[in-house]
Amino acid sequence: MRPTHWDFPLELCCRPMAFVALTGLDVTYNAIHRAIWDAFCANRRADRVPISFKVLAGDHEYPKCKQRRTAYEWYIPKGILKTGWMNKHLNLVPALVVVFYELDWDEAQWKEKQSECSTRVEIVRQSLQGRNTKVAVVLIQKKTPLPPGEDLIASERAAALCNACDLSGKSLFVLPHTDHLVGYIIRLENAFYEHAQTYYYTEIRRVKSHKEFLNKTTHQLLFVRHQFKTAFFSELKQDTQNALKNYRSAYNLVHELRAHETNMLEIKTMAGFINYKICRLCFQHNAPLDAIAQFRKHVDLCKKKIGSGDLAFEHTAWMSKQFQAFGDLFDEAIKLGLTAIQTQNPGFYYQQAAYYAQERKQLANQLCNHDSLATYPSPDPLETPSGLMDFFGQRPWRQGHQSIEPPDNEKEKVGILALQHKERDVDHSELIITLLSNAVAQFKKYKCPRMKSHLMVQMGEEYYYAKDYTKALKLLDYVMCDYRSERWWKLLTFILSTALKCAYLMGQIKDYITYSLELLGRSSTLSDEQKSRVEKNLIKVLMNESPAPEPECDSKAIKSAQKMWADRISLAGSNVFTIEMQDYVPFVECKARFLAPSFHIDDPVQLHVYLRADCPHPFRFSKLCVRFNNQEYNQHCVVEETYQTSDILEASSQGTMCLVPGKTRQCTFKFVARTEDVGKKVEITSVDLVLGSDMGRCVILNWRGGGGDAASCQEALQATRSFKRRPKLPDNEVCWASISILASTMVISRIPKVSVQLRHEPPTLTNEMYCLAVTVKSQEVTTAGDVKLTAGLKPGQDANLTQTTHITLDSTEMCDDSCPALLPDIPIGDLLPAAKVEMPLYIRCAQVGTRVFLVHVSYVVTTVVEGKEIICKCHKDETITIETVVPFDVTAKFVSTKFENMDRVFADIPFLLMMDILSASPWALTIDTSRLELAPSMTSVDQMESQLAQVVLQTGESASECFCLQCPPAPVNQSGVASGRYIISWKRTSAAKSVPVVKTVITLPHVIVEAIPLYVHADLPSFGRVRESLPVKYWLQNRTKLVQDVEIFVEPNDAFMFSGLKQIRLRILPDTEQELLYNFYPLMAGYQQLPGLNISIPRFPAVSGQLLRRFLPTHIFVKPQGRRADEVIVVAA
């Protein structure tokens, strides 16, 4: 019997597949046969039929079939399931034997080959005598066969071969060895699979046929056996639904068996096997809830079936295996696509398996440690003649025994003794650690940190019991971080105690000191007596002596540890240890804080360090030092006290480094910052508290930053949220909870004693020389030396603003792009007390927008700090935001000579350019001059002079001027032409005379130029008088190279009578003009409409009369008829 008889056999855990034996293949020396075998077994994908192939010799001896039993009346079964039955049907008894034989249909020696093939088949049948195993023949042929029915010789010879071998036509196959070998093999597999299913169906029928001979009085075991066999054959047949149904029936039958101490193990073993099969199939059918329900039912039914009390550890081992196996099944299903959750994952089953393994260990320690186990019994009661058990779950010394009482009580005692002896040799810790490790991996995967930490603690304890202290310490140290952060102080104390034992037994001095420091601290739940013991051991270690052994340690391990500690004392190694306090909760707390978040350079930097101890007795330290990011300050923050090592626990009220439990000790430091550190941070990098001395061992307690340990942050948060009233303390004490850490401070420059005034007239106008007057006045009591001014655009603004902003000190010349946006370090010189200086700055902003300007004044002054003379650099900054706006809006438009808006102009016909300037400045503007620069495509009709020179515009006022222009014909394929530029020279009215004027250039819009074939204009007086003749001349000019026919019609109206041709048709020669003369006779006074002149040009129908009328006056002012006296006066005038 195997010592681990509760383990599941491999044939139970594997997936059952139909077993097919292949004979006649020489896979060693025949390349064709090797290729056929490789095609069967290599690269078997999931879509291929589930068959297990094995190459056997043609005369292979198969297991003999036992004689069929015809009656069960007097048959008493000896057990439920034989140990070799599953393996026999998986690997020994095939469902189908395939005989491979090389034979082509056109073989010359057909008769001899046929006879040899039938002989091979007969040998196989003789080997399988009594079994229902199917036999098939595969002919290996070199040629590809013809389609069925076409090769008559092949059909005849196939029938002859079937008769000779006593085979049906469905059991004869042909395998051509061609390029498509794998395809033929897959077809063969499918045929083999059908034969195998037929075989297993027959076996199921055979097993079921036995039931009618059984009775429930003496054949209960056979009911279970046959039901299990039926289910197993169904699995081999790949009928998993029927297999699951039969396994469930078998499971129920197992628990119907009458259980007693002698057969309890067999019942549990078979129940475990069948439960494993049921759960596996439930997972396979994607029914995980059914699997979990079945397993829970299984555990509930079996957990109280303990059996013999002397072998109770076997029951816990069996239970542990059940949980482990289910966890493996669950994990395998997850890998195949099942989704698990936090509250239901394999980790819980591995955890329960580990708990049962721990219980097994405890029972083994109780039952297997008595004196009678001194020697192993001889002869060995666990050995069997064959070396194997006949039935699963039986005892080796009473195989096949099914009665309630054991056959031999003496053998029973010896067998139990042997089992206990073997159990004593089992490494239980290794089993427990493996299961816990599996559980930890699952809980880590499903993000269950607390469960993971809890199990890691148990793993550490098991490593401790297994005397693997290194791994134990590593695991415990890892989980202590979680328990510190979550403030599980009782659990942390328990883990620390175990870790302290490991450190002692390993002789790890630093770890021993670290854990001792924490066990003495405020997080420890040890009693005062236990803390005193730890404290005394810590003092011994600091005095370079061996500590007393930790309680509850193994005696052998203590002796080994004492030798290691003695070796540590004798070795002349390093006795200085540095311990980082941020990762622990030690018995000493430290908080350091600067008295202010910043200090001026002319004030000393002040720092307080607070210390508090929580140990049972006062503790003395030898040195306290504070380290900064600038090491030059370290020398100013050191407190050192010399004492004998033996005086560590002696309280001294005079000693500054003696910490009394519960009392806060304050150390004050002061130093002068360096002038080079102005604008920099002074940070506390660490606080070191030295415990011990150079005579013994020296321990440096190091706090990074300003102090605090693993529990400080949470304690500080709770203190801020607490509404509990703090007790009133004496004046010389401080409340520890009210102290906050301030580990950095800023060294800032001395407060400047100068005033900076800025005078200007916002906003600034685009491109103007904007004056910003800066006045600096000294308020120092001594001379301010090396005064410098930096002024301009404040850095860090938009790059586009930087490129369009320029500043200068020269007011006589306009700023160009070479001038910077910021003038640095303009020297002013020294300023005597109460003296002041004014400096004008001129700024040009080429683009609108909001800008922030900076005025920075720096100087040096000598002062005395703490008796030390230092030179302070002072500076004062003033910023001002100035908006830049456009000075005016300029509008350009083209109008006709009648001041009508034009969207296009006509070639060689005069038109007007109107320029309108609207002031947008809040300040008065003076226009120095304006001028028009025409493009080459544009000409002036008259002399161009500025009409706006020295005009002053207030806010919202506008000024206009116009120019009479004309444009020659545009080039071919170009309709739009450039007009030119309009330049305005201006400046603020309030600006000084020295400030140059600003030239604003406005680019005029392009204009569309069109040619007109006929130009019409009129010559008439400026006014008329009622009932007096008004002569009017019309000029028609042909602008083309063609003769133009022109039709003219004069439209009369009620305001005028006229003489002349009312309708006329003219012909005008190229580049000539025609004159028409009319006398209009006004009938009404006022602004009257003239008779209309309708002109049409047949050659250019696109040119309308309305377009031509745009060139003619439409109205004239008619004066009323005057008296004679008035006329005399007019003539005289």
mmCIF file of N, CA, C and O in Angstrom, residues 722-750:
data_model
loop_
_atom_site.group_PDB
_atom_site.id
_atom_site.type_symbol
_atom_site.label_atom_id
_atom_site.label_comp_id
_atom_site.label_asym_id
_atom_site.label_seq_id
_atom_site.Cartn_x
_atom_site.Cartn_y
_atom_site.Cartn_z
ATOM 1 N N SER A 722 -10.168 64.397 15.759
ATOM 2 C CA SER A 722 -10.676 64.128 17.104
ATOM 3 C C SER A 722 -11.238 65.396 17.730
ATOM 4 O O SER A 722 -10.664 66.484 17.625
ATOM 5 N N PHE A 723 -12.400 65.236 18.404
ATOM 6 C CA PHE A 723 -13.016 66.343 19.118
ATOM 7 C C PHE A 723 -12.734 66.256 20.629
ATOM 8 O O PHE A 723 -13.278 67.027 21.417
ATOM 9 N N LYS A 724 -11.900 65.304 20.978
ATOM 10 C CA LYS A 724 -11.583 65.112 22.396
ATOM 11 C C LYS A 724 -10.725 66.269 22.898
ATOM 12 O O LYS A 724 -9.750 66.655 22.250
ATOM 13 N N ARG A 725 -11.079 66.815 24.020
ATOM 14 C CA ARG A 725 -10.330 67.945 24.579
ATOM 15 C C ARG A 725 -8.984 67.454 25.112
ATOM 16 O O ARG A 725 -8.908 66.462 25.838
ATOM 17 N N ARG A 726 -7.925 68.149 24.713
ATOM 18 C CA ARG A 726 -6.589 67.754 25.148
ATOM 19 C C ARG A 726 -6.344 68.201 26.587
ATOM 20 O O ARG A 726 -6.754 69.291 26.988
ATOM 21 N N PRO A 727 -5.660 67.357 27.348
ATOM 22 C CA PRO A 727 -5.407 67.729 28.759
ATOM 23 C C PRO A 727 -4.460 68.912 28.845
ATOM 24 O O PRO A 727 -3.602 69.118 27.985
ATOM 25 N N LYS A 728 -4.629 69.676 29.888
ATOM 26 C CA LYS A 728 -3.769 70.837 30.098
ATOM 27 C C LYS A 728 -2.430 70.373 30.657
ATOM 28 O O LYS A 728 -2.351 69.612 31.625
ATOM 29 N N LEU A 729 -1.357 70.797 30.023
ATOM 30 C CA LEU A 729 -0.006 70.373 30.387
ATOM 31 C C LEU A 729 0.731 71.515 31.059
ATOM 32 O O LEU A 729 0.396 72.705 30.859
ATOM 33 N N PRO A 730 1.765 71.202 31.851
ATOM 34 C CA PRO A 730 2.607 72.276 32.414
ATOM 35 C C PRO A 730 3.238 73.115 31.315
ATOM 36 O O PRO A 730 3.337 72.705 30.149
ATOM 37 N N ASP A 731 3.688 74.286 31.678
ATOM 38 C CA ASP A 731 4.228 75.228 30.692
ATOM 39 C C ASP A 731 5.461 74.694 29.991
ATOM 40 O O ASP A 731 5.741 75.051 28.842
ATOM 41 N N ASN A 732 6.247 73.864 30.700
ATOM 42 C CA ASN A 732 7.487 73.382 30.088
ATOM 43 C C ASN A 732 7.272 72.119 29.253
ATOM 44 O O ASN A 732 8.229 71.523 28.769
ATOM 45 N N GLU A 733 6.031 71.664 29.045
ATOM 46 C CA GLU A 733 5.747 70.487 28.244
ATOM 47 C C GLU A 733 4.824 70.868 27.085
ATOM 48 O O GLU A 733 4.089 71.842 27.155
ATOM 49 N N VAL A 734 4.937 70.057 26.050
ATOM 50 C CA VAL A 734 4.105 70.279 24.861
ATOM 51 C C VAL A 734 3.284 69.028 24.607
ATOM 52 O O VAL A 734 3.672 67.919 24.980
ATOM 53 N N CYS A 735 2.152 69.215 23.952
ATOM 54 C CA CYS A 735 1.287 68.086 23.587
ATOM 55 C C CYS A 735 1.832 67.444 22.325
ATOM 56 O O CYS A 735 1.967 68.110 21.286
ATOM 57 N N TRP A 736 2.140 66.166 22.402
ATOM 58 C CA TRP A 736 2.774 65.478 21.270
ATOM 59 C C TRP A 736 1.855 65.481 20.044
ATOM 60 O O TRP A 736 2.319 65.667 18.918
ATOM 61 N N ALA A 737 0.568 65.287 20.247
ATOM 62 C CA ALA A 737 -0.355 65.209 19.115
ATOM 63 C C ALA A 737 -0.469 66.532 18.377
ATOM 64 O O ALA A 737 -0.821 66.573 17.191
ATOM 65 N N SER A 738 -0.169 67.645 19.065
ATOM 66 C CA SER A 738 -0.298 68.957 18.425
ATOM 67 C C SER A 738 0.929 69.333 17.605
ATOM 68 O O SER A 738 0.928 70.364 16.934
ATOM 69 N N ILE A 739 1.984 68.529 17.681
ATOM 70 C CA ILE A 739 3.223 68.853 16.953
ATOM 71 C C ILE A 739 3.106 68.307 15.537
ATOM 72 O O ILE A 739 2.834 67.123 15.330
ATOM 73 N N SER A 740 3.309 69.155 14.562
ATOM 74 C CA SER A 740 3.312 68.731 13.160
ATOM 75 C C SER A 740 4.720 68.857 12.600
ATOM 76 O O SER A 740 5.501 69.696 13.032
ATOM 77 N N ILE A 741 5.021 67.999 11.675
ATOM 78 C CA ILE A 741 6.359 67.970 11.064
ATOM 79 C C ILE A 741 6.434 69.027 9.970
ATOM 80 O O ILE A 741 5.548 69.131 9.122
ATOM 81 N N LEU A 742 7.491 69.811 9.990
ATOM 82 C CA LEU A 742 7.782 70.766 8.923
ATOM 83 C C LEU A 742 9.254 70.585 8.562
ATOM 84 O O LEU A 742 10.142 71.108 9.225
ATOM 85 N N ALA A 743 9.490 69.789 7.535
ATOM 86 C CA ALA A 743 10.847 69.335 7.231
ATOM 87 C C ALA A 743 11.591 70.235 6.257
ATOM 88 O O ALA A 743 12.741 69.948 5.918
ATOM 89 N N SER A 744 10.994 71.304 5.814
ATOM 90 C CA SER A 744 11.698 72.182 4.869
ATOM 91 C C SER A 744 11.282 73.622 5.113
ATOM 92 O O SER A 744 10.168 73.900 5.583
ATOM 93 N N THR A 745 12.176 74.500 4.805
ATOM 94 C CA THR A 745 11.895 75.933 4.892
ATOM 95 C C THR A 745 12.601 76.628 3.743
ATOM 96 O O THR A 745 13.551 76.086 3.165
ATOM 97 N N MET A 746 12.126 77.791 3.429
ATOM 98 C CA MET A 746 12.692 78.541 2.311
ATOM 99 C C MET A 746 13.497 79.718 2.853
ATOM 100 O O MET A 746 13.030 80.423 3.753
ATOM 101 N N VAL A 747 14.697 79.884 2.311
ATOM 102 C CA VAL A 747 15.512 81.050 2.656
ATOM 103 C C VAL A 747 15.187 82.136 1.631
ATOM 104 O O VAL A 747 15.419 81.949 0.437
ATOM 105 N N ILE A 748 14.622 83.230 2.104
ATOM 106 C CA ILE A 748 14.220 84.300 1.194
ATOM 107 C C ILE A 748 15.053 85.545 1.473
ATOM 108 O O ILE A 748 15.692 85.682 2.522
ATOM 109 N N SER A 749 15.064 86.411 0.497
ATOM 110 C CA SER A 749 15.905 87.607 0.603
ATOM 111 C C SER A 749 15.359 88.547 1.683
ATOM 112 O O SER A 749 14.201 88.451 2.103
ATOM 113 N N ARG A 750 16.224 89.452 2.082
ATOM 114 C CA ARG A 750 15.857 90.439 3.101
ATOM 115 C C ARG A 750 14.746 91.335 2.578
ATOM 116 O O ARG A 750 14.661 91.619 1.377
#
